[in-house]
Coordinates of C-alpha atoms and ligand atoms in Angstrom, one line a residue:
Chain A
M1 CA 101.3 80.3 72.8
K2 CA 101.4 82.5 69.7
A3 CA 98.7 85.0 68.7
P4 CA 96.2 83.9 66.1
A5 CA 96.4 85.6 62.7
F6 CA 95.0 89.1 62.3
N7 CA 95.3 92.1 60.0
Y8 CA 97.0 95.2 61.2
A9 CA 96.2 98.9 60.5
R10 CA 98.1 101.8 61.8
A11 CA 96.1 105.0 62.6
S12 CA 98.0 108.2 62.4
S13 CA 95.2 110.5 63.6
V14 CA 92.2 110.2 65.9
Q15 CA 89.9 110.7 62.9
E16 CA 91.6 107.8 61.0
A17 CA 91.2 105.6 64.0
I18 CA 87.5 106.4 64.3
D19 CA 87.0 105.8 60.6
L20 CA 88.8 102.4 60.7
L21 CA 86.8 101.4 63.8
S22 CA 83.5 102.3 62.2
H23 CA 84.5 100.5 59.1
Y24 CA 85.5 97.2 60.8
G25 CA 83.0 97.4 63.7
D26 CA 83.3 94.6 66.1
R27 CA 85.7 92.7 63.9
A28 CA 88.4 95.2 65.1
K29 CA 90.2 95.8 68.4
V30 CA 92.1 98.9 69.4
L31 CA 95.7 98.2 70.1
S32 CA 97.3 100.7 72.5
G33 CA 100.2 99.6 74.7
G34 CA 99.3 96.0 74.1
Q35 CA 100.1 95.0 77.7
S36 CA 96.6 93.5 78.2
L37 CA 95.6 92.8 74.6
M38 CA 98.8 91.0 73.6
P39 CA 98.6 88.5 76.5
A40 CA 94.9 87.9 75.6
L41 CA 95.9 87.3 72.0
N42 CA 98.9 85.0 72.9
L43 CA 96.6 83.0 75.2
R44 CA 94.1 82.9 72.4
L45 CA 91.3 84.3 74.5
L46 CA 90.5 86.7 71.6
A47 CA 90.7 86.5 67.9
P48 CA 89.9 89.8 66.3
E49 CA 90.2 90.1 62.5
W50 CA 91.8 93.5 62.7
L51 CA 94.0 95.4 65.1
I52 CA 93.9 99.2 64.9
D53 CA 97.2 100.5 66.3
I54 CA 96.7 103.9 67.9
G55 CA 100.3 104.0 69.1
P56 CA 101.4 106.4 66.3
I57 CA 98.9 109.1 67.2
V58 CA 101.2 111.5 69.0
D59 CA 98.3 113.9 70.0
L60 CA 97.0 111.2 72.3
R61 CA 100.2 111.0 74.4
R62 CA 100.3 114.2 76.3
I63 CA 99.4 115.8 79.6
S64 CA 98.1 119.4 79.8
V65 CA 97.0 121.7 82.6
E66 CA 94.5 124.4 82.1
S67 CA 92.9 126.5 84.8
G68 CA 91.3 123.9 87.1
L69 CA 91.7 120.9 84.9
L70 CA 94.4 118.3 84.1
T71 CA 93.8 116.6 80.8
I72 CA 95.6 113.3 80.2
G73 CA 95.7 111.8 76.7
A74 CA 94.6 108.2 76.4
S75 CA 98.0 107.0 75.1
T76 CA 99.9 108.5 78.1
R77 CA 102.0 105.6 79.3
H78 CA 102.2 104.5 83.0
A79 CA 105.8 105.6 83.0
D80 CA 104.9 109.1 81.6
L81 CA 102.4 109.5 84.5
H82 CA 105.0 108.5 87.0
R83 CA 107.6 111.1 85.9
S84 CA 105.3 114.0 85.0
P85 CA 105.8 117.0 87.1
D86 CA 102.2 118.1 86.3
I87 CA 100.9 114.8 87.7
A88 CA 103.1 115.1 90.8
A89 CA 101.8 118.7 91.4
H90 CA 98.2 118.4 90.5
A91 CA 97.2 114.7 90.9
P92 CA 99.8 113.1 93.3
L93 CA 97.4 110.2 93.9
L94 CA 98.1 109.1 90.4
K95 CA 101.8 109.2 90.8
D96 CA 101.6 107.0 93.9
A97 CA 99.1 104.6 92.3
V98 CA 100.9 104.1 89.1
A99 CA 104.1 102.9 90.9
H100 CA 102.0 99.8 91.9
V101 CA 100.9 99.0 88.3
A102 CA 102.8 96.0 87.1
H103 CA 106.6 96.2 86.5
P104 CA 108.9 98.8 84.9
A105 CA 109.0 97.1 81.5
I106 CA 105.2 96.9 81.4
R107 CA 104.8 100.5 82.6
N108 CA 107.0 101.7 79.7
R109 CA 104.3 100.5 77.2
G110 CA 101.0 100.3 79.0
T111 CA 98.7 103.3 78.7
I112 CA 96.1 104.9 80.9
G113 CA 93.5 104.7 78.2
G114 CA 94.2 101.0 77.8
S115 CA 93.9 100.4 81.5
L116 CA 90.6 102.2 81.8
A117 CA 89.1 100.6 78.6
H118 CA 90.3 97.2 79.8
A119 CA 88.6 97.7 83.2
D120 CA 90.1 95.0 85.2
P121 CA 88.4 95.3 88.6
A122 CA 91.7 94.7 90.3
S123 CA 93.4 97.6 88.4
E124 CA 94.7 100.7 90.3
L125 CA 93.9 103.5 87.8
P126 CA 90.2 102.9 87.4
A127 CA 89.7 103.2 91.2
C128 CA 91.8 106.4 91.1
M129 CA 89.5 107.9 88.4
V130 CA 86.5 107.2 90.6
A131 CA 88.2 108.7 93.7
L132 CA 89.3 111.8 91.8
D133 CA 85.9 112.3 90.2
A134 CA 87.5 112.2 86.7
T135 CA 85.6 112.5 83.4
I136 CA 86.3 110.0 80.6
V137 CA 86.2 111.5 77.2
V138 CA 85.3 109.2 74.3
L139 CA 84.9 109.9 70.6
G140 CA 82.9 107.9 68.1
P141 CA 81.3 108.4 64.7
D142 CA 78.5 110.4 66.3
G143 CA 80.8 112.7 68.1
E144 CA 82.1 113.1 71.7
R145 CA 80.7 111.7 74.9
R146 CA 81.9 112.8 78.4
I147 CA 81.3 110.1 81.0
P148 CA 81.8 110.5 84.7
A149 CA 84.2 107.8 86.0
V150 CA 81.6 106.5 88.5
D151 CA 79.3 105.6 85.6
F152 CA 82.0 104.5 83.1
F153 CA 82.9 101.2 84.7
V154 CA 80.1 98.7 84.4
G155 CA 81.4 95.3 85.3
I156 CA 84.4 92.9 84.9
Y157 CA 86.2 94.1 81.8
E158 CA 83.1 96.1 80.9
T159 CA 82.7 99.8 80.4
Q160 CA 80.3 102.2 78.7
L161 CA 82.6 102.3 75.6
L162 CA 80.6 101.2 72.5
P163 CA 82.2 99.3 69.6
G164 CA 83.6 102.0 67.2
E165 CA 84.3 104.4 70.0
L166 CA 87.8 105.5 71.1
L167 CA 88.7 106.6 74.6
V168 CA 90.7 109.8 73.9
A169 CA 91.3 111.6 77.2
I170 CA 90.7 111.7 80.9
E171 CA 90.0 115.0 82.7
V172 CA 90.9 115.2 86.3
P173 CA 90.1 118.2 88.5
K174 CA 93.4 119.9 89.7
R175 CA 93.9 119.2 93.3
A176 CA 92.9 122.1 95.5
A177 CA 95.1 123.4 98.3
G178 CA 94.8 121.4 101.5
V179 CA 93.4 118.3 99.8
R180 CA 95.0 115.0 101.0
H181 CA 95.2 111.6 99.4
F182 CA 95.9 108.0 100.4
F183 CA 96.9 105.0 98.3
S184 CA 97.5 101.4 99.4
E185 CA 97.0 97.9 98.2
H186 CA 97.6 94.3 99.3
V187 CA 99.4 92.1 96.8
R188 CA 101.1 88.7 96.9
R189 CA 104.1 90.0 95.1
S190 CA 105.2 93.5 94.1
G191 CA 103.6 94.3 90.7
D192 CA 100.8 91.8 90.9
Y193 CA 97.2 92.7 90.5
A194 CA 95.8 93.6 94.0
M195 CA 93.9 91.4 96.3
A196 CA 92.3 94.6 97.7
G197 CA 93.2 98.2 97.3
L198 CA 92.1 101.7 98.1
A199 CA 92.6 105.1 96.4
A200 CA 91.2 108.0 98.4
E201 CA 91.1 111.8 98.4
A202 CA 89.9 114.0 101.2
E203 CA 89.3 117.5 102.4
I204 CA 89.7 118.0 106.2
D205 CA 88.6 120.8 108.4
G206 CA 90.1 120.6 111.9
D207 CA 89.4 117.1 113.1
A208 CA 86.6 116.3 110.6
F209 CA 86.3 115.3 107.0
V210 CA 84.5 117.8 104.7
R211 CA 84.8 115.6 101.7
L212 CA 86.0 112.0 101.5
R213 CA 86.1 109.9 98.3
L214 CA 87.0 106.2 98.8
G215 CA 87.8 104.3 95.6
F216 CA 88.1 100.6 96.4
F217 CA 89.4 98.1 93.9
A218 CA 89.6 94.3 93.6
V219 CA 86.6 93.9 96.0
G220 CA 83.8 93.9 93.5
E221 CA 83.1 93.7 89.8
R222 CA 84.2 97.2 89.2
P223 CA 85.9 100.0 91.2
I224 CA 83.6 101.1 94.1
L225 CA 83.1 104.6 95.3
A226 CA 82.2 103.6 98.9
T227 CA 79.1 105.2 100.3
A228 CA 80.5 104.2 103.8
A229 CA 82.3 107.5 103.6
R230 CA 79.1 109.3 104.7
H231 CA 79.6 108.0 108.2
L232 CA 82.9 109.7 108.5
I233 CA 82.1 113.1 107.1
G234 CA 81.2 116.2 109.1
R235 CA 81.9 114.8 112.6
P236 CA 84.9 114.0 114.8
V237 CA 86.0 110.5 114.0
T238 CA 85.9 108.2 117.0
E239 CA 86.5 104.4 117.2
A240 CA 82.8 103.9 117.2
V241 CA 82.3 106.0 114.1
L242 CA 85.1 104.1 112.3
A243 CA 83.6 100.8 113.3
Q244 CA 80.2 101.9 111.9
A245 CA 81.9 102.9 108.6
C246 CA 83.7 99.5 108.4
A247 CA 80.4 97.7 108.9
A248 CA 78.7 99.9 106.2
L249 CA 81.7 99.2 103.9
D250 CA 81.3 95.5 104.4
D251 CA 77.6 95.7 103.3
E252 CA 78.4 97.4 100.0
L253 CA 81.3 95.2 98.8
A254 CA 80.8 92.1 96.6
P255 CA 84.2 90.5 96.3
Q256 CA 84.8 87.2 94.6
D257 CA 86.9 84.2 95.5
D258 CA 89.8 83.5 93.2
H259 CA 93.2 81.8 93.2
Q260 CA 94.7 84.8 95.0
A261 CA 92.3 85.4 97.9
T262 CA 88.9 84.4 99.2
A263 CA 86.0 86.8 99.3
G264 CA 86.3 86.8 103.1
M265 CA 89.9 87.7 103.0
R266 CA 89.3 90.6 100.6
R267 CA 86.6 92.0 102.8
Y268 CA 89.0 91.8 105.8
L269 CA 91.7 93.6 103.8
A270 CA 89.3 96.3 102.6
R271 CA 88.3 97.1 106.2
Q272 CA 91.9 97.2 107.2
L273 CA 92.7 99.5 104.3
L274 CA 89.8 101.8 105.4
V275 CA 91.2 102.0 108.9
E276 CA 94.8 102.7 107.6
C277 CA 93.4 105.4 105.3
I278 CA 91.6 107.3 108.1
V279 CA 94.6 106.9 110.4
S280 CA 96.9 108.3 107.7
L281 CA 94.6 111.1 106.4
L282 CA 93.8 112.4 109.9
G283 CA 97.2 111.6 111.4
R284 CA 95.3 109.7 114.2
S285 CA 97.3 106.6 115.1
D286 CA 95.0 106.2 118.2
L287 CA 92.4 105.0 115.7
R288 CA 94.5 102.1 114.5
T289 CA 92.4 99.5 116.2
K290 CA 92.6 95.8 115.4
V291 CA 90.3 94.9 112.6
V292 CA 88.5 91.7 113.3
A293 CA 88.5 89.1 110.6
Chain B
M1 CA 95.2 85.0 53.6
I2 CA 97.0 87.6 55.5
A3 CA 100.1 88.9 53.6
P4 CA 103.5 89.6 55.2
V5 CA 104.2 93.3 55.7
P6 CA 107.6 95.0 55.1
I7 CA 109.2 96.5 58.2
A8 CA 112.4 98.5 58.7
L9 CA 114.1 99.1 62.1
T10 CA 117.5 99.3 63.8
V11 CA 118.7 96.3 65.8
N12 CA 121.9 96.6 67.8
H13 CA 123.0 99.6 65.6
E14 CA 122.4 97.7 62.3
R15 CA 119.6 98.6 59.9
V16 CA 117.3 95.6 59.4
E17 CA 114.5 95.2 56.7
A18 CA 112.2 92.2 56.7
L19 CA 108.8 90.9 55.7
V20 CA 106.7 89.8 58.7
L21 CA 103.2 88.6 59.4
P22 CA 101.3 91.1 61.6
R23 CA 100.9 88.5 64.4
L24 CA 104.7 87.9 64.8
N25 CA 105.9 89.3 68.1
L26 CA 109.2 91.1 68.5
A27 CA 110.8 88.3 70.6
D28 CA 110.1 85.7 67.8
F29 CA 111.3 88.1 65.2
L30 CA 114.6 88.7 67.0
R31 CA 115.1 84.9 67.7
D32 CA 113.8 83.3 64.5
H33 CA 114.5 86.0 61.8
L34 CA 117.7 87.5 63.2
S35 CA 119.0 84.5 65.2
L36 CA 119.4 86.7 68.2
T37 CA 118.6 83.9 70.6
G38 CA 119.9 85.7 73.8
T39 CA 116.3 87.1 74.1
H40 CA 114.5 84.3 75.8
V41 CA 110.9 83.3 75.6
G42 CA 109.2 81.9 78.7
C43 CA 105.6 82.6 79.3
E44 CA 104.6 84.6 76.2
H45 CA 102.1 86.7 78.2
G46 CA 104.2 89.3 80.0
V47 CA 104.7 87.5 83.3
C48 CA 108.2 86.1 83.4
G49 CA 110.3 88.9 82.0
A50 CA 112.7 86.6 80.1
C51 CA 112.1 88.4 76.8
T52 CA 113.1 91.9 78.1
V53 CA 114.8 94.1 75.4
R54 CA 115.3 97.8 74.9
V55 CA 113.1 99.7 72.5
N56 CA 114.0 103.3 71.9
G57 CA 116.0 103.2 75.1
D58 CA 113.3 101.8 77.4
I59 CA 113.1 98.2 78.6
V60 CA 110.0 96.4 77.4
R61 CA 108.5 92.9 77.1
S62 CA 109.3 91.7 73.5
C63 CA 106.6 89.1 73.7
L64 CA 104.0 91.9 74.1
I65 CA 105.1 94.0 71.2
L66 CA 104.5 93.1 67.5
A67 CA 107.5 93.2 65.3
I68 CA 105.4 95.5 63.0
Q69 CA 105.0 97.9 66.0
A70 CA 108.8 98.2 66.1
E71 CA 108.7 99.9 62.6
N72 CA 111.5 102.6 62.7
A73 CA 112.4 101.8 66.3
T74 CA 115.8 101.3 67.8
V75 CA 116.0 97.9 69.4
E76 CA 118.8 96.7 71.6
T77 CA 119.2 93.1 72.7
I78 CA 121.5 91.4 75.1
E79 CA 123.9 90.7 72.2
G80 CA 124.1 94.4 71.6
L81 CA 124.7 95.3 75.2
S82 CA 127.3 92.5 75.5
D83 CA 129.2 93.3 72.3
S84 CA 129.5 97.0 73.1
G85 CA 130.9 96.3 76.5
E86 CA 128.2 98.4 78.2
I87 CA 127.5 95.8 80.8
A88 CA 130.8 93.9 81.0
D89 CA 131.2 94.8 84.7
L90 CA 127.6 93.7 85.5
Q91 CA 128.2 90.4 83.7
S92 CA 131.4 89.7 85.5
A93 CA 129.7 90.6 88.9
F94 CA 126.9 88.0 88.0
H95 CA 129.6 85.5 87.3
Q96 CA 131.6 86.2 90.5
R97 CA 128.5 86.3 92.8
N98 CA 127.0 83.1 91.4
A99 CA 124.0 85.2 90.3
L100 CA 123.1 82.6 87.6
Q101 CA 122.6 78.9 87.5
C102 CA 120.8 77.7 84.4
G103 CA 121.1 81.2 82.9
F104 CA 117.6 81.3 81.4
C105 CA 116.6 84.5 83.2
T106 CA 120.1 86.1 82.9
P107 CA 120.0 88.1 79.7
A108 CA 116.7 89.8 80.8
M109 CA 117.9 90.2 84.3
L110 CA 121.0 92.0 83.0
M111 CA 118.8 94.2 80.8
A112 CA 116.6 95.2 83.8
A113 CA 119.5 95.7 86.2
Q114 CA 121.3 98.0 83.7
D115 CA 118.1 99.9 83.2
L116 CA 117.9 100.5 87.0
L117 CA 121.6 101.5 87.3
L118 CA 121.3 104.1 84.4
T119 CA 118.4 105.9 86.2
N120 CA 119.4 105.3 89.8
P121 CA 123.2 104.8 90.2
D122 CA 123.0 104.1 93.9
P123 CA 119.9 101.9 94.5
D124 CA 119.4 100.2 97.9
R125 CA 118.5 96.5 98.0
D126 CA 114.8 97.2 98.2
Q127 CA 114.9 99.3 95.1
I128 CA 116.9 96.6 93.3
R129 CA 114.3 94.0 94.2
E130 CA 111.5 96.3 93.2
H131 CA 113.1 97.0 89.7
L132 CA 113.7 93.3 89.1
S133 CA 110.3 92.3 90.4
G134 CA 109.0 91.6 86.9
N135 CA 111.9 89.2 86.1
Y136 CA 111.5 85.6 87.4
C137 CA 114.4 83.4 88.3
R138 CA 113.6 79.8 89.2
C139 CA 117.2 78.9 90.3
T140 CA 119.1 81.4 92.4
G141 CA 116.6 82.7 95.0
Y142 CA 117.4 86.2 93.9
H143 CA 119.8 87.1 96.8
A144 CA 122.9 86.6 94.6
I145 CA 121.4 88.7 91.8
V146 CA 120.7 91.5 94.2
D147 CA 124.3 91.2 95.5
A148 CA 125.7 91.4 92.0
V149 CA 123.7 94.5 91.1
E150 CA 124.6 96.2 94.4
S151 CA 128.3 95.5 94.0
T152 CA 128.3 96.7 90.4
A153 CA 126.6 99.9 91.5
H154 CA 129.2 100.5 94.3
A155 CA 132.1 99.8 91.9
R156 CA 130.7 102.2 89.3
L157 CA 130.3 104.9 91.9
E158 CA 133.8 104.4 93.1
R159 CA 135.2 104.5 89.5
A160 CA 133.2 107.7 88.9
G161 CA 134.9 109.1 92.0
Ligands
LIG1 C1 102.4 90.8 83.9 C2 101.5 91.9 83.9 C3 101.1 92.5 85.1 C4 100.2 93.6 85.1 N1 99.9 94.1 86.3 C5 99.0 95.1 86.4 C6 98.6 95.7 87.6 O1 99.1 95.3 88.7 N2 97.7 96.7 87.6 C7 97.1 97.1 86.4 O2 96.3 98.0 86.5 N3 97.5 96.6 85.2 C8 98.4 95.6 85.2 N4 98.8 95.1 84.0 C9 98.1 95.7 82.7 C10 98.7 97.0 82.2 O3 98.5 98.0 83.2 C11 98.2 97.4 80.9 O4 99.0 98.4 80.4 C12 96.8 98.0 80.8 O5 95.8 97.2 81.5 C13 96.3 98.1 79.4 O6 96.9 99.2 78.8 P1 97.5 99.0 77.3 O7 97.8 100.4 76.9 O8 98.6 98.1 77.3 O9 96.2 98.5 76.5 P2 96.0 97.4 75.4 O10 96.5 96.1 75.9 O11 96.5 97.8 74.1 O12 94.4 97.3 75.3 C14 93.6 96.8 76.4 C15 92.2 96.8 76.0 O13 91.7 98.2 75.9 C16 91.3 98.5 74.6 N5 91.8 99.9 74.4 C17 93.0 100.3 74.5 N6 93.1 101.6 74.3 C18 91.9 102.0 74.0 C19 91.3 103.3 73.6 N7 92.1 104.4 73.6 N8 90.0 103.4 73.3 C20 89.2 102.3 73.4 N9 89.7 101.0 73.7 C21 91.0 100.9 74.0 C22 91.9 97.5 73.7 O14 91.1 97.2 72.5 C23 91.9 96.2 74.6 O15 90.6 95.6 74.6 C24 99.7 94.1 83.9 C25 100.1 93.5 82.7 C26 100.9 92.5 82.7 C27 101.3 91.9 81.4
LIG2 S1 108.2 85.6 77.6 FE1 107.8 87.7 77.6 S2 107.4 88.0 79.7 FE2 107.5 85.8 79.6
LIG3 S1 119.4 81.2 86.7 FE1 117.9 79.7 86.1 S2 116.2 80.9 86.0 FE2 117.6 82.3 86.8

């Protein structure tokens, strides 16, 4: 189908975008890469009166590194993330994850800000933000708000962003020496939204985790920072410990049935991802036990 | 009433000016305003890949970009790539390997394949499949397409010596 009629305004600065958004209120939608908004318009799921195109704001498309922090502008495209040496050096989890987001032609347009604002629970980047303990920076008529990623995602397609606010940047702590990461997802076809996925970061001392952040996606209404990680921290990981963590994980997931996978299958895949993650991070193939369905 | 808006861009090395409604997507602009019907429209929501074109050198879905967003952009379509001879070898490999049947997916498949070969001149078959994963073909079963891209890559490497 074709998009319904709308008016179009181009914002050339962040201030202009904020002004336009406060002026039109909930009659307007921000247009970034358009890779989620355009399908919704073409399918006539949305009919905003105005689109505010933030594409021309060059300041929003950049990656900078300062002392301990990596700052990623909201309009940084998926393809930019993938080829950035700064991302590869300081947030390699994002480099791995973004290769699983859609297809090359979509990655050339889609942006990180759009992906986080859209908040599809099956999306890779929101779960990475949760695992990396990122801060989402939003700007509105009343100034700036800095929201921890774990609080930013509220539900299916729902975030803490208020009408009139613009997501401007994401701050990710630079990865410290010795920190390891894991990314994997199950999809029906390459480039599809996941049936279950896991983005994780860990610090390891000897044979034990000192810190372990497990960001699961596509297994609930929003990305989940699994508290099951507590069972795995500060002690040698045995088969029994891992089984305990898998059971705890099962309790905190709330997956839904859809045309891609049943809730039960998603739970199974999530437990399997947890086992693979621990095997990979600790280099312990002896822990690769069969996950029961 | 929403009024048409003037836009100016470059399409296949020619300067183009037009009046368009904001809701018009780039695929429809190319097809209906410029009669460049080699860019196909399948799903209109980003899934099939049939509408793939180049904008400022990068392949994109033209059904997911507004014509008005292409203001001042450089757009290249399959007609441009064909006429310049840039993909003549790839086209003939598709022909020789039976990498097309109905041909609906072919212009976009060529666009995506050429995009891969420009950045990775020696891809393996998995990399070819991965790069073409966003382009659907309902006829060939893909093997012949992968064959054609692979043989073009080999021939280009040989020619480059
Ligand atoms: C076929 C297909 C497959 C895909 N597969 C995947 C996948 O596997 N994984 C995945 O994660 N994504 C996938 N995507 C979506 C893609 O990653 C999008 O790029 C992303 O979800 C949205 O980014 P965008 O820049 O295109 O945002 P847009 O489409 O422009 O906007 C999306 C929403 O966010 C709002 N918004 C955008 N930017 C801002 C901002 N700065 N501040 C406030 N609000 C804003 C918009 O108003 C809109 O509501 C797929 C898309 C397609 C078409
Ligand atoms: S028509 Fe654009 S992707 Fe299908
Ligand atoms: S040849 Fe018919 S869709 Fe590919």
